[in-house]
Coordinates of C-alpha atoms (C1' of nucleotides) in Angstrom, one line a residue:
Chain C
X1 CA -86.5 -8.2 -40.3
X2 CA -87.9 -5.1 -41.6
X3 CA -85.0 -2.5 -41.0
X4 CA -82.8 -5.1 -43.1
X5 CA -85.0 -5.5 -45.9
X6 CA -85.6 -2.1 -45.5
X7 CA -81.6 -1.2 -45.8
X8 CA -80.8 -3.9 -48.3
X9 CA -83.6 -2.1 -50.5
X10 CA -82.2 1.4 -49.7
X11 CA -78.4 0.8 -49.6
X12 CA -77.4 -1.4 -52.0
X13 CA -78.4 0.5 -55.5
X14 CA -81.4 2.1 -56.1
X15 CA -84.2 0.8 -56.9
X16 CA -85.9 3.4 -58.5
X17 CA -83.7 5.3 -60.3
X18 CA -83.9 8.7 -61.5
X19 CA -80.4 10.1 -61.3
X20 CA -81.4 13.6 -60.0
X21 CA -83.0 12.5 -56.7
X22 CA -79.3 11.1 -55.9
X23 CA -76.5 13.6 -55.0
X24 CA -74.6 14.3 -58.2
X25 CA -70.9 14.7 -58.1
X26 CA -68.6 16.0 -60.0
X27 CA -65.7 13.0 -60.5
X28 CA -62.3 14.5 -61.2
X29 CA -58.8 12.3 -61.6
X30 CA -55.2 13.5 -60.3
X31 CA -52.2 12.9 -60.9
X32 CA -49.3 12.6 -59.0
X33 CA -46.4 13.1 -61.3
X34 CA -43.0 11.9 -59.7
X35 CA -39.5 11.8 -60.8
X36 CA -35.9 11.3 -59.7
X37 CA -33.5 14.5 -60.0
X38 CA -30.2 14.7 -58.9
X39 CA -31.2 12.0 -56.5
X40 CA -34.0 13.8 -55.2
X41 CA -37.6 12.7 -55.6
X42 CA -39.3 15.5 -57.0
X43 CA -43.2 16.0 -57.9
X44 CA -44.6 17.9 -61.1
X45 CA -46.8 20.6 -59.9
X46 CA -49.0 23.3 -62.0
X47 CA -49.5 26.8 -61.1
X48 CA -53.4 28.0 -60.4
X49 CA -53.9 30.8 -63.2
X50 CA -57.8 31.5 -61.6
X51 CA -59.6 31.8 -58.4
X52 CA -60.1 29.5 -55.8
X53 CA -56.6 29.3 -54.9
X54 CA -55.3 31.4 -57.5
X55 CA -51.3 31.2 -57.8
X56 CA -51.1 28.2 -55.8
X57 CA -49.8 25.3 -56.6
X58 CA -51.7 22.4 -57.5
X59 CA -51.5 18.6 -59.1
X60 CA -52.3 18.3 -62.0
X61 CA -56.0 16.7 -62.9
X62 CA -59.4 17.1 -64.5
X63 CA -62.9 15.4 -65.0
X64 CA -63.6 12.2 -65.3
X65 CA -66.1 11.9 -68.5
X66 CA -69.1 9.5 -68.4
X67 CA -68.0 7.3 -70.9
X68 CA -64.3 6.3 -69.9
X69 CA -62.8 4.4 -67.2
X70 CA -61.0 5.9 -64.0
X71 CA -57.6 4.4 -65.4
X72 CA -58.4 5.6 -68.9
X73 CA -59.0 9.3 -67.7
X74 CA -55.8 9.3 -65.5
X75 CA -54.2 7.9 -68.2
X76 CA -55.2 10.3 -70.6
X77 CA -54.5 13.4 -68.1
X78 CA -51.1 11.5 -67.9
X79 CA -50.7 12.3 -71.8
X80 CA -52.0 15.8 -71.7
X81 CA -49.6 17.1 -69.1
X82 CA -46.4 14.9 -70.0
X83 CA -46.9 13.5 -73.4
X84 CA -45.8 10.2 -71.9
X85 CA -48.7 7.2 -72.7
X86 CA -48.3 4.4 -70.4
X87 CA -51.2 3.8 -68.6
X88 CA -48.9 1.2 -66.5
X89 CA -46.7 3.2 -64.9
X90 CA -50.5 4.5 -63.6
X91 CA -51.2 3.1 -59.5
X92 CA -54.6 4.4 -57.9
X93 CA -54.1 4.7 -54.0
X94 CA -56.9 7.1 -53.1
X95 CA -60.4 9.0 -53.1
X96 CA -61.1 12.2 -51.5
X97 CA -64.1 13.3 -51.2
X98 CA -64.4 16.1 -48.3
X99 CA -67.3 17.7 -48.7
X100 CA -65.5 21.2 -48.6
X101 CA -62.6 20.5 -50.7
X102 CA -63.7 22.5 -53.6
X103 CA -65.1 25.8 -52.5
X104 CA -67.4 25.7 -55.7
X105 CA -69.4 22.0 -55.8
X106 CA -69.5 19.0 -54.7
X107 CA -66.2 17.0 -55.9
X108 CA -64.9 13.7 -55.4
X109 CA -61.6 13.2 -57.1
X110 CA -59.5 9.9 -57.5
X111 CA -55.9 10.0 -56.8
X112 CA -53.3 8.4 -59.6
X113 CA -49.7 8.2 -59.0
X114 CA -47.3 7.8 -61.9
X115 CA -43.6 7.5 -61.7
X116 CA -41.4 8.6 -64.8
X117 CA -37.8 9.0 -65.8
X118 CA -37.0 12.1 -67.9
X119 CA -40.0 14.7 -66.7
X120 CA -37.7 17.1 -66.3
X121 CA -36.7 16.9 -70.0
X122 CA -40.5 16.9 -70.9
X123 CA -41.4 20.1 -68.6
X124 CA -38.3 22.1 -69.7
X125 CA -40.0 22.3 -73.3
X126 CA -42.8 24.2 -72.0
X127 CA -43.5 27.4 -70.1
X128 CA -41.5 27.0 -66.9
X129 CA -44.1 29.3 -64.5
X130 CA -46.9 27.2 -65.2
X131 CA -45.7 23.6 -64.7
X132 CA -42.5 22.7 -62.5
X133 CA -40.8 20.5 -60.8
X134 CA -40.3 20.3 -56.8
X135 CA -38.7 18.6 -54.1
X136 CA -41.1 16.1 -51.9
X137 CA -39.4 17.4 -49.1
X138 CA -40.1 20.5 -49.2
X139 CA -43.6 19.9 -50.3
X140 CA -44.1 17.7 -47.4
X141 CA -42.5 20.1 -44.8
X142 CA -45.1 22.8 -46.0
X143 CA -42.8 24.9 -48.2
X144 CA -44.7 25.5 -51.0
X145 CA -48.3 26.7 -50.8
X146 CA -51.0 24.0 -52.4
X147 CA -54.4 24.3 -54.0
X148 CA -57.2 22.7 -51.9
X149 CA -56.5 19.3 -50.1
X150 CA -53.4 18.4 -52.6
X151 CA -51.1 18.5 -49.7
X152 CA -53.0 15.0 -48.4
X153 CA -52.9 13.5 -51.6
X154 CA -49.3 13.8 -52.3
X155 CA -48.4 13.0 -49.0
X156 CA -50.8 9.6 -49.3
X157 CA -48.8 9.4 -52.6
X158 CA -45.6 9.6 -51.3
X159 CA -46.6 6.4 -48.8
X160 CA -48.2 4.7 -51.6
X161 CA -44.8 4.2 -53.6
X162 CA -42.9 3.4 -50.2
X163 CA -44.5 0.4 -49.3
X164 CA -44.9 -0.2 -53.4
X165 CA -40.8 -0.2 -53.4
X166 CA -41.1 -2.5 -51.2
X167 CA -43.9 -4.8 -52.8
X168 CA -44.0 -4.5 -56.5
X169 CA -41.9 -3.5 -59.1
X170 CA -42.2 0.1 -59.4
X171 CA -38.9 0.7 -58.5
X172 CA -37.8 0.5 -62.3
X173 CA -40.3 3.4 -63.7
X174 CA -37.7 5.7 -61.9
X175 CA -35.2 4.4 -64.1
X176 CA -34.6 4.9 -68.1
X177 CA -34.8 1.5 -69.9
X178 CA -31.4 0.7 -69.3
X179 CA -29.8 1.4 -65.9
X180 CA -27.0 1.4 -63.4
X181 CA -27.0 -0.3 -60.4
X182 CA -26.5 3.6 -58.4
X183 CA -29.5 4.7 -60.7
X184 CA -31.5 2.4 -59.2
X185 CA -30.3 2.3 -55.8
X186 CA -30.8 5.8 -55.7
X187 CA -34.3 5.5 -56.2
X188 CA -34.3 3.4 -52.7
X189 CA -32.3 5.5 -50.9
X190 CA -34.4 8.8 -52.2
X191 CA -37.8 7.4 -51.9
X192 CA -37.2 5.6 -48.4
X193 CA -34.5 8.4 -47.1
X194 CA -32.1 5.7 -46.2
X195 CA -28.8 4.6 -47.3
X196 CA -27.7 1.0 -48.5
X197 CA -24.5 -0.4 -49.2
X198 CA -23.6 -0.4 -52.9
X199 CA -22.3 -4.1 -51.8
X200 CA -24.7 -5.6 -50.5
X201 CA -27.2 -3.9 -52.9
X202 CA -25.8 -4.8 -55.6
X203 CA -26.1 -8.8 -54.3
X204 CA -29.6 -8.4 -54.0
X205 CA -30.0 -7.6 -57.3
X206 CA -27.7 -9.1 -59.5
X207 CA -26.9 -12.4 -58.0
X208 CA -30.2 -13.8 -57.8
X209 CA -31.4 -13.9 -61.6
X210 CA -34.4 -12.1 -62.9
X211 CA -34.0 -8.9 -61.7
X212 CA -31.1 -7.0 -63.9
X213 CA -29.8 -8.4 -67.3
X214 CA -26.9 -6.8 -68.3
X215 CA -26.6 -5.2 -71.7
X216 CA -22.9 -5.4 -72.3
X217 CA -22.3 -1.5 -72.4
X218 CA -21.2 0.4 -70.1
X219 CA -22.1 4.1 -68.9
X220 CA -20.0 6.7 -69.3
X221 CA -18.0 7.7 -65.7
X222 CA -18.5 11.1 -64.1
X223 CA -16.7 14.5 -64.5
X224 CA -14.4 13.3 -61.5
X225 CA -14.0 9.8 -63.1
X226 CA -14.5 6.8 -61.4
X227 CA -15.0 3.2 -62.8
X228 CA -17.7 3.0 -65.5
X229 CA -20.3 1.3 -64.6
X230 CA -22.2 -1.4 -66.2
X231 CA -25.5 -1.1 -67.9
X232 CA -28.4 -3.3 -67.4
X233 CA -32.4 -3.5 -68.1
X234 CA -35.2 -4.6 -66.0
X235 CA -35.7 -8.3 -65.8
X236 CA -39.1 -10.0 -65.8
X237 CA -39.2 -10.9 -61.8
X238 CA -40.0 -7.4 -61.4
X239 CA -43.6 -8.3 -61.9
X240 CA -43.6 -10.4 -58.8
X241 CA -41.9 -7.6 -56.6
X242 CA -38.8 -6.0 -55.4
X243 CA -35.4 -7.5 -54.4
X244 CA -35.1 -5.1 -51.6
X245 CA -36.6 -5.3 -48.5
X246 CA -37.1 -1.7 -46.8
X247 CA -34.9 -1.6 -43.4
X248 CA -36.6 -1.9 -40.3
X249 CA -34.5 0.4 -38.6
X250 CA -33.0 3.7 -40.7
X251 CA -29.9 5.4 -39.5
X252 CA -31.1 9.0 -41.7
X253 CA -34.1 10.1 -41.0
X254 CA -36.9 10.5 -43.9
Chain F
X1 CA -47.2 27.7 -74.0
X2 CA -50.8 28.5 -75.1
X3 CA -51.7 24.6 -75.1
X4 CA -50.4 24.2 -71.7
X5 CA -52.0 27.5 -70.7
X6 CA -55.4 26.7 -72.2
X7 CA -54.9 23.0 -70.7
X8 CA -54.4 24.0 -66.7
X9 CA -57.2 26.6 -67.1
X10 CA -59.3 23.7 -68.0
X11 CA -57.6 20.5 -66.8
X12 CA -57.3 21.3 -63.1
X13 CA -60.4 22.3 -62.0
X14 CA -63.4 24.7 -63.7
X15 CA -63.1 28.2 -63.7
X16 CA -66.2 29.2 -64.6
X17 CA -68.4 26.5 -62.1
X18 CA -71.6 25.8 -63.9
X19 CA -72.4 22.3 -62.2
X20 CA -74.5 21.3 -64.6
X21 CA -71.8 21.9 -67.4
X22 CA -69.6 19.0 -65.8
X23 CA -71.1 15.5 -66.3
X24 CA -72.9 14.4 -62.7
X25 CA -72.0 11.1 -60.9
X26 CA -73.6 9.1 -58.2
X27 CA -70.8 8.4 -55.7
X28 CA -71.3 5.2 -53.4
X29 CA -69.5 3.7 -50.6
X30 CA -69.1 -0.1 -50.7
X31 CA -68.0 -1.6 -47.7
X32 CA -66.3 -5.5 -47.8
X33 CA -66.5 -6.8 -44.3
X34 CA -64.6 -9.4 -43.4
X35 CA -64.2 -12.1 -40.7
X36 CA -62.8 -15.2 -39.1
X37 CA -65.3 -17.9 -39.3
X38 CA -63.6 -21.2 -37.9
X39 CA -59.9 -20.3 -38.8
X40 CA -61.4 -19.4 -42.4
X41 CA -61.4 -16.1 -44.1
X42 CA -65.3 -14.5 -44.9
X43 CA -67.1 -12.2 -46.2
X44 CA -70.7 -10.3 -45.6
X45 CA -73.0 -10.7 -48.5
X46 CA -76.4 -9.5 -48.9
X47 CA -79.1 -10.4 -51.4
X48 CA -80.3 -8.5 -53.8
X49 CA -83.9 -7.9 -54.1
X50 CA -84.8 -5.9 -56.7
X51 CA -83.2 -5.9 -60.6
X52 CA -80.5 -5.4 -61.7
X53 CA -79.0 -8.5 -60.2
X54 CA -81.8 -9.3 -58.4
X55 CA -81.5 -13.0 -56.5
X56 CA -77.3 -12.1 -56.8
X57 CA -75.3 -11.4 -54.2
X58 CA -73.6 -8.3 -53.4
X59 CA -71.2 -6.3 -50.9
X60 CA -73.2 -3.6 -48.7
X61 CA -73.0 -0.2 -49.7
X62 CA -74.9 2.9 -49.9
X63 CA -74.8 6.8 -51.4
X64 CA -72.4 9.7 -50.0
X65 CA -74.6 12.4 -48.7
X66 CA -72.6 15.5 -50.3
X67 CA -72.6 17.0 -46.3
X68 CA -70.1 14.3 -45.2
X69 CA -66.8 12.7 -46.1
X70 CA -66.0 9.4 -47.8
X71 CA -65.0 8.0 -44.6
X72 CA -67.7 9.0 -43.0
X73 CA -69.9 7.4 -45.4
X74 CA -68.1 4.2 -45.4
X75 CA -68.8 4.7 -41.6
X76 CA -72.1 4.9 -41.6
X77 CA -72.7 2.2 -43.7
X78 CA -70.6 -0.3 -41.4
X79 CA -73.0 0.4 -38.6
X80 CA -76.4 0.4 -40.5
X81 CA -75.0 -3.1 -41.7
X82 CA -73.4 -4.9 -38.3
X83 CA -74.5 -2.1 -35.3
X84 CA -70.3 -1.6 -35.2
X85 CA -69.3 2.0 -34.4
X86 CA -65.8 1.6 -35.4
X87 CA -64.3 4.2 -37.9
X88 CA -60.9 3.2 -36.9
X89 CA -61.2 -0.3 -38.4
X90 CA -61.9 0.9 -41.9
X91 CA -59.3 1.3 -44.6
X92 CA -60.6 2.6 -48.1
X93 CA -58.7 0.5 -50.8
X94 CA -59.7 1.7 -54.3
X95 CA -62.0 3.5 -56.3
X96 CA -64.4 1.6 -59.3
X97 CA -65.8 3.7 -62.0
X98 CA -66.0 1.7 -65.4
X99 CA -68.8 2.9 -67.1
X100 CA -71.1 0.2 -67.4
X101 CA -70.5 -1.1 -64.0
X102 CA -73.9 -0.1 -62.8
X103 CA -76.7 -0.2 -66.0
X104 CA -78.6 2.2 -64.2
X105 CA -76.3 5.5 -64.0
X106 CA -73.1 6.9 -63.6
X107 CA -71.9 5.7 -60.4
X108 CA -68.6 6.3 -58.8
X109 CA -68.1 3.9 -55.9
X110 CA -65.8 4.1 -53.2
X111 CA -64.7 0.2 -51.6
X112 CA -63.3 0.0 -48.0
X113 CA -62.4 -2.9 -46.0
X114 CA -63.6 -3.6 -42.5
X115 CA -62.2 -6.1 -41.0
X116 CA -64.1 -7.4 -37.5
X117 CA -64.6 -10.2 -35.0
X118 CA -68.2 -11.5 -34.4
X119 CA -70.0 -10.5 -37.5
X120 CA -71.4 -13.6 -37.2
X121 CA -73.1 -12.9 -33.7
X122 CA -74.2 -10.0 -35.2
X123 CA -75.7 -11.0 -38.6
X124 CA -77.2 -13.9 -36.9
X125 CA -79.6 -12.1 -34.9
X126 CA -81.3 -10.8 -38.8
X127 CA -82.8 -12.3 -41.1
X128 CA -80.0 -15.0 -42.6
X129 CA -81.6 -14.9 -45.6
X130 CA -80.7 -11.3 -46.3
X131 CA -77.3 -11.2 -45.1
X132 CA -74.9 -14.5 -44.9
X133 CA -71.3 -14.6 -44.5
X134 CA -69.0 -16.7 -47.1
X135 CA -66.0 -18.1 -47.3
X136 CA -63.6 -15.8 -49.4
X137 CA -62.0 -18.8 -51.1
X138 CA -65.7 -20.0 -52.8
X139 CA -66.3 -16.0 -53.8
X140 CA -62.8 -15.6 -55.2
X141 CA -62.9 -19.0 -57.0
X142 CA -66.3 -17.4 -58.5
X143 CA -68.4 -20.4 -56.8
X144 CA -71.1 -17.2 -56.1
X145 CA -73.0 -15.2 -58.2
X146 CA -72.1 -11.0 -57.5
X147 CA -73.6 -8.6 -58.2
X148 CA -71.8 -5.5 -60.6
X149 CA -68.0 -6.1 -60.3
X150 CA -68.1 -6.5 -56.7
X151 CA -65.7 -9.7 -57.4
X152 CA -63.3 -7.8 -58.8
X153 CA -63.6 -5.2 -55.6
X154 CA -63.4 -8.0 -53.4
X155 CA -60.2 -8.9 -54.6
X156 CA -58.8 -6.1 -54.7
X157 CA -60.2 -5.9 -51.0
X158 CA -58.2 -9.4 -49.9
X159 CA -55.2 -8.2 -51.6
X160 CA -55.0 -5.1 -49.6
X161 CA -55.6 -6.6 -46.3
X162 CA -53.1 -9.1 -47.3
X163 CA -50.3 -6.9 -47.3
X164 CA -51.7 -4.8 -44.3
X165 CA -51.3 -7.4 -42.6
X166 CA -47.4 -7.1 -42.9
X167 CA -47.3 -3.1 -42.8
X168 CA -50.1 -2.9 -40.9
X169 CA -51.5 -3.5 -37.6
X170 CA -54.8 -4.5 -39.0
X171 CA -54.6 -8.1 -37.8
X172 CA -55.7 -7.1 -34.0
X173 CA -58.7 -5.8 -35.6
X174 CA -60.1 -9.7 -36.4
X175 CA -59.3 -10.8 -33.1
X176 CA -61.4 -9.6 -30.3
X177 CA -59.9 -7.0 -27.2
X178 CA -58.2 -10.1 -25.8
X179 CA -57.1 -13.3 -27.7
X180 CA -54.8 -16.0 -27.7
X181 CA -52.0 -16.3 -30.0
X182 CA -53.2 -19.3 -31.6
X183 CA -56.1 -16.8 -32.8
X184 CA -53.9 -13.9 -33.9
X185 CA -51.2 -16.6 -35.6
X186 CA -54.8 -17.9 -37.7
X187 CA -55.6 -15.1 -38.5
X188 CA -52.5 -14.5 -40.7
X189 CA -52.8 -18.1 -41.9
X190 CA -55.8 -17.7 -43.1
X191 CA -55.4 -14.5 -44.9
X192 CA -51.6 -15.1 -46.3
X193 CA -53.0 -18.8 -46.9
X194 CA -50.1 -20.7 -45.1
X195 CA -48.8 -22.1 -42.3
X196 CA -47.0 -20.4 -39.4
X197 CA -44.7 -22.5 -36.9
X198 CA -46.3 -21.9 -33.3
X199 CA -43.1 -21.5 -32.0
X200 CA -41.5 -19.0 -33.8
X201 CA -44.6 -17.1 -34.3
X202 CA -44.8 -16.6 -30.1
X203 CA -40.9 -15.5 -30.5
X204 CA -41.9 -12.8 -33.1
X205 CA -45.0 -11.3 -31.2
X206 CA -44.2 -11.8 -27.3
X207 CA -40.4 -11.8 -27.0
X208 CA -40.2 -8.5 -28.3
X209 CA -41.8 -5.3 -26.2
X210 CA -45.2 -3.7 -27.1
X211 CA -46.7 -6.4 -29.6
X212 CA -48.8 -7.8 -27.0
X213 CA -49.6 -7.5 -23.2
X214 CA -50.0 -10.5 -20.6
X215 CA -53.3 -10.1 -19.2
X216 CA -52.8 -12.8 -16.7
X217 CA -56.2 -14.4 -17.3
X218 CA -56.2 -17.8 -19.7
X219 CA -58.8 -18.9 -22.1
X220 CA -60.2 -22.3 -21.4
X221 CA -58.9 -25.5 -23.3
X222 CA -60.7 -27.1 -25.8
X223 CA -63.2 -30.1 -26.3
X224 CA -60.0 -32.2 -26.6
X225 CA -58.1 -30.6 -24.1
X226 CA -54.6 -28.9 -24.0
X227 CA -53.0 -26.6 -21.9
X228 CA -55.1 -23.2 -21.4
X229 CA -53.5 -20.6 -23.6
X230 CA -52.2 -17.0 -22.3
X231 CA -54.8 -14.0 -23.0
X232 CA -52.8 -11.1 -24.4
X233 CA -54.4 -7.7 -25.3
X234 CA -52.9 -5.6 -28.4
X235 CA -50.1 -3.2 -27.4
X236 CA -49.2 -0.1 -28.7
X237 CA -46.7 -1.2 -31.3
X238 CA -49.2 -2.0 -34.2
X239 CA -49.5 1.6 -34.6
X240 CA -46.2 1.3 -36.2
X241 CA -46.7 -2.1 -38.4
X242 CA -47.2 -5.8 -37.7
X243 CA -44.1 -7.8 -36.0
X244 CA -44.6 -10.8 -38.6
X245 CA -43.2 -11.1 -42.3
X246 CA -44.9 -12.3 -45.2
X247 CA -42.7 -15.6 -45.8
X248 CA -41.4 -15.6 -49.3
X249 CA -42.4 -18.9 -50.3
X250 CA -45.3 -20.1 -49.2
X251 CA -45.1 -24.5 -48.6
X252 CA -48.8 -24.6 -49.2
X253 CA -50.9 -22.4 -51.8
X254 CA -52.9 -19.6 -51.5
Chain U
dC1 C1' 0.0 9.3 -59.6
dC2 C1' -4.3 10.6 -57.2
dA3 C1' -9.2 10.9 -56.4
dA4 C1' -13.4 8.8 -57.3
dA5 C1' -16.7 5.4 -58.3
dA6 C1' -17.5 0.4 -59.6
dG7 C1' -17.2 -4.1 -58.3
dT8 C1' -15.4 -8.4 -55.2
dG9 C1' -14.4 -10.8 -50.9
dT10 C1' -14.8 -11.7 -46.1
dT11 C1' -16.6 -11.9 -41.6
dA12 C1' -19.6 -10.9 -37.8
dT13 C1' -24.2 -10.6 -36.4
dG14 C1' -28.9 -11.3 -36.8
dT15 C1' -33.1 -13.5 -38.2
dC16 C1' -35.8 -17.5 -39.8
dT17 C1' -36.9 -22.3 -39.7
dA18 C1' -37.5 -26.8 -38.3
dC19 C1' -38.0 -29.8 -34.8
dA20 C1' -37.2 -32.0 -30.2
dC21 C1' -39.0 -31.7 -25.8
dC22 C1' -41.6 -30.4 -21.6
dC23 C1' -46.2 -28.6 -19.5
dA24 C1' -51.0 -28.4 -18.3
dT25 C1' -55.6 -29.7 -19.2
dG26 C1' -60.1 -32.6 -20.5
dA27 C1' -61.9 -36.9 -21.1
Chain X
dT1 C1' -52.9 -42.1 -18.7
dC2 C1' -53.5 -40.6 -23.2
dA3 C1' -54.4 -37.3 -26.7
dT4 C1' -54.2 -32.4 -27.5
dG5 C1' -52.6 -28.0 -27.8
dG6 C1' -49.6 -24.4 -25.1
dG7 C1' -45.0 -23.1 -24.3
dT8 C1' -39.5 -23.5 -24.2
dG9 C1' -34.9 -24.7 -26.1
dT10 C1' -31.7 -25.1 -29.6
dA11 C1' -28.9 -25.9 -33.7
dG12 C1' -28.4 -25.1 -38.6
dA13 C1' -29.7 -22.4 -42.7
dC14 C1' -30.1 -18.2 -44.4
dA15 C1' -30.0 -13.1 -44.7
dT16 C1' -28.1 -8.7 -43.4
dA17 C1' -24.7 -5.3 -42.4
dA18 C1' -20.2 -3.6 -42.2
dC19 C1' -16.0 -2.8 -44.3
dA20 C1' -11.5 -3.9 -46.4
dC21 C1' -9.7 -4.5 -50.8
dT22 C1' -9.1 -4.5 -56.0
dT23 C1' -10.3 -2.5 -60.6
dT24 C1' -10.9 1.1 -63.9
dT25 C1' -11.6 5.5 -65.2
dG26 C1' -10.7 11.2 -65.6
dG27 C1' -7.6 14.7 -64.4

DNA sequence: CCAAAAGTGTTATGTCTACACCCATGA
DNA sequence: TCATGGGTGTAGACATAACACTTTTGG
């Protein structure tokens, strides 16, 4: 008929195509930076130096140019705000595209999540009032005032890596190349709020093969002693996803 | 530091707002409908008229007005395509912005997945050679031409609904407002690509409280007979995720 | 020796799977 | 009455959860 032709013509692509009689965007990448301290998930936020939003707090981010991929210019804000270059540790999980999320123009950002060990070590280096580290929870329960819609994003984020615990191997970005089993079990426990048995966890994991291969060392025990525990790295099952399945039913709340 | 001074002045958003200073995308909104055709997985396609790809098929899609949000858009699009006013059955699933995806300009596109019953119904009543539903298997096995990298995005779309489908309560959406559980058990058979014991699959869904509701009515047998099955509406528990697990090892492939 | 944390063993309780069997219908 | 698909029952395999117990360290 001729309202399909009509939108098959229209919607698809253009057919003619001179670029300023479409809407122009501006296309922006951000990052959601989050890390593990003292077994608490944390996120790396930046503080607004200028208007809009001026002193807020904000994720870090920044324009997408013409001749680079999405993954290319989250990886390379990645770099610029950590110094850490690994574009896979990089997951997508979102586009916002409000029309009045930016006061200023018309932008559409893409939202990256990365996961890292060692931030903290990384952000300590540098001027502590412009970039730091914060608890999810509070940033989630509202505590800390953020720059334009960022409060969305890290809470679409936040659900991004739980189901990704769950379904790929993510789990072992928390960690530093070689691990304890609490290391990474706290990563569960932090990121779903729930708490597993160091048993039974530890079955899931090291029994079935693939998944840990121990190194041999050991880690040194705590200030109030306690066996050492054994050190291992990330096998190559991880690709395939996680050992743990998230409980149906949590006794903690999130 | 001064770097990391100079680089959140410029890396989180503009200060100075020049629009034209920051390089200008097209943003689209491709939407991947799919649908049960005869216990099979499908997709809408639509034929490309005009160069580039002309004669190559391609996923619907169409510009972001800058006065209305991605959703929205995705929205729109969805009922220009089938006539279906249903926001709630859209899920956005990634963002694509290589830069030679389109030859033409700097495009942006947003994909989302809509997953409905009776597309076919609908698309039959236009003009079939415009718009024609395929089976996912020949477009993922690359048996039809696409357009851009709408194979990769379609991918991308199948994996996501495949693992909404466990988190999820997506699968009522490819069923219609009442359904027997033979459809809603084929419905994650196709998708997850295996095969579901009858039996247990009842036990999962109607044993437990709020998966479905009894409507009391039964849907007529078959040519070859068979007892009438139950109809069963969706209940309110799908808000929360799906009552059936992705099996670990799947007996037949994918 | 004591506290603390790692690591092992054991048992109860669910959940999943396979399959036997009965029920209701169209031809 | 026979083939077909819906629906119920049930026993074994397997997974999960809970917790007692042993091992190894720091103080």
């Amino acid at each position: 008929m001729a309202t399909r032709t009509t939108r098959t013509a229209r919607g698809v692509k253009p057919v003619g195509y001179d670029p300023s009689q479409y809407p122009a965007f501006a296309v922006t990448v951000d990052v959601v930076i989050l890390t593990m301290v003292d077994g608490e998930l944390h996120v790396l936020l930046v503080r607004r130096a200028h208007d809009p939003f001026a002193g807020m707090w904000a994720i870090p981010g920044g324009f997408k140019l013409p001749t680079e991929t999405l993954d290319a210019a989250a990886s390379r804000e990645l770099a610029e705000e950590t110094g850490v270059d690994a574009a896979s540790l990089l997951a997508q999980f979102g586009a916002y595209g409000d029309p009045e999320r930016d006061p200023r123009m018309n932008v559409v950002t893409v939202g990256y999540v990365a996961v890292l060990r060692d931030v903290g070590a990384i952000e300590a280096g540098s001027d502590a009032a412009e970039a730091e580290l914060h608890p999810v929870l509070d940033v989630l329960a509202g505590r800390i005032e953020l720059a334009f819609d960022h409060l969305r994003i890290i809470g679409d984020a936040i659900a991004r890596v739980r189901t990704d615990l769950e379904v790929t191997g993510i789990a072992t970005a928390f960690v530093g190349p070689t691990f304890t089993l609490a290391e990474l079990r706290a990563v569960y426990e932090a990121v779903w709020g729930v708490q597993l048995d160091s048993a039974n966890f530890r079955r899931s994991v090291a029994s079935e093969q693939g998944w840990v291969i121990p190194t041999g060392r050991r880690a040194p025990s705590g200030a109030a002693g306690g066996k050492p525990a054994e050190l291992f790295k990330a096998g190559a099952a991880w690709k395939q996803g996680g050992p743990i399945r998230r409980p149906r039913s949590s006794k903690r709340g999130a």
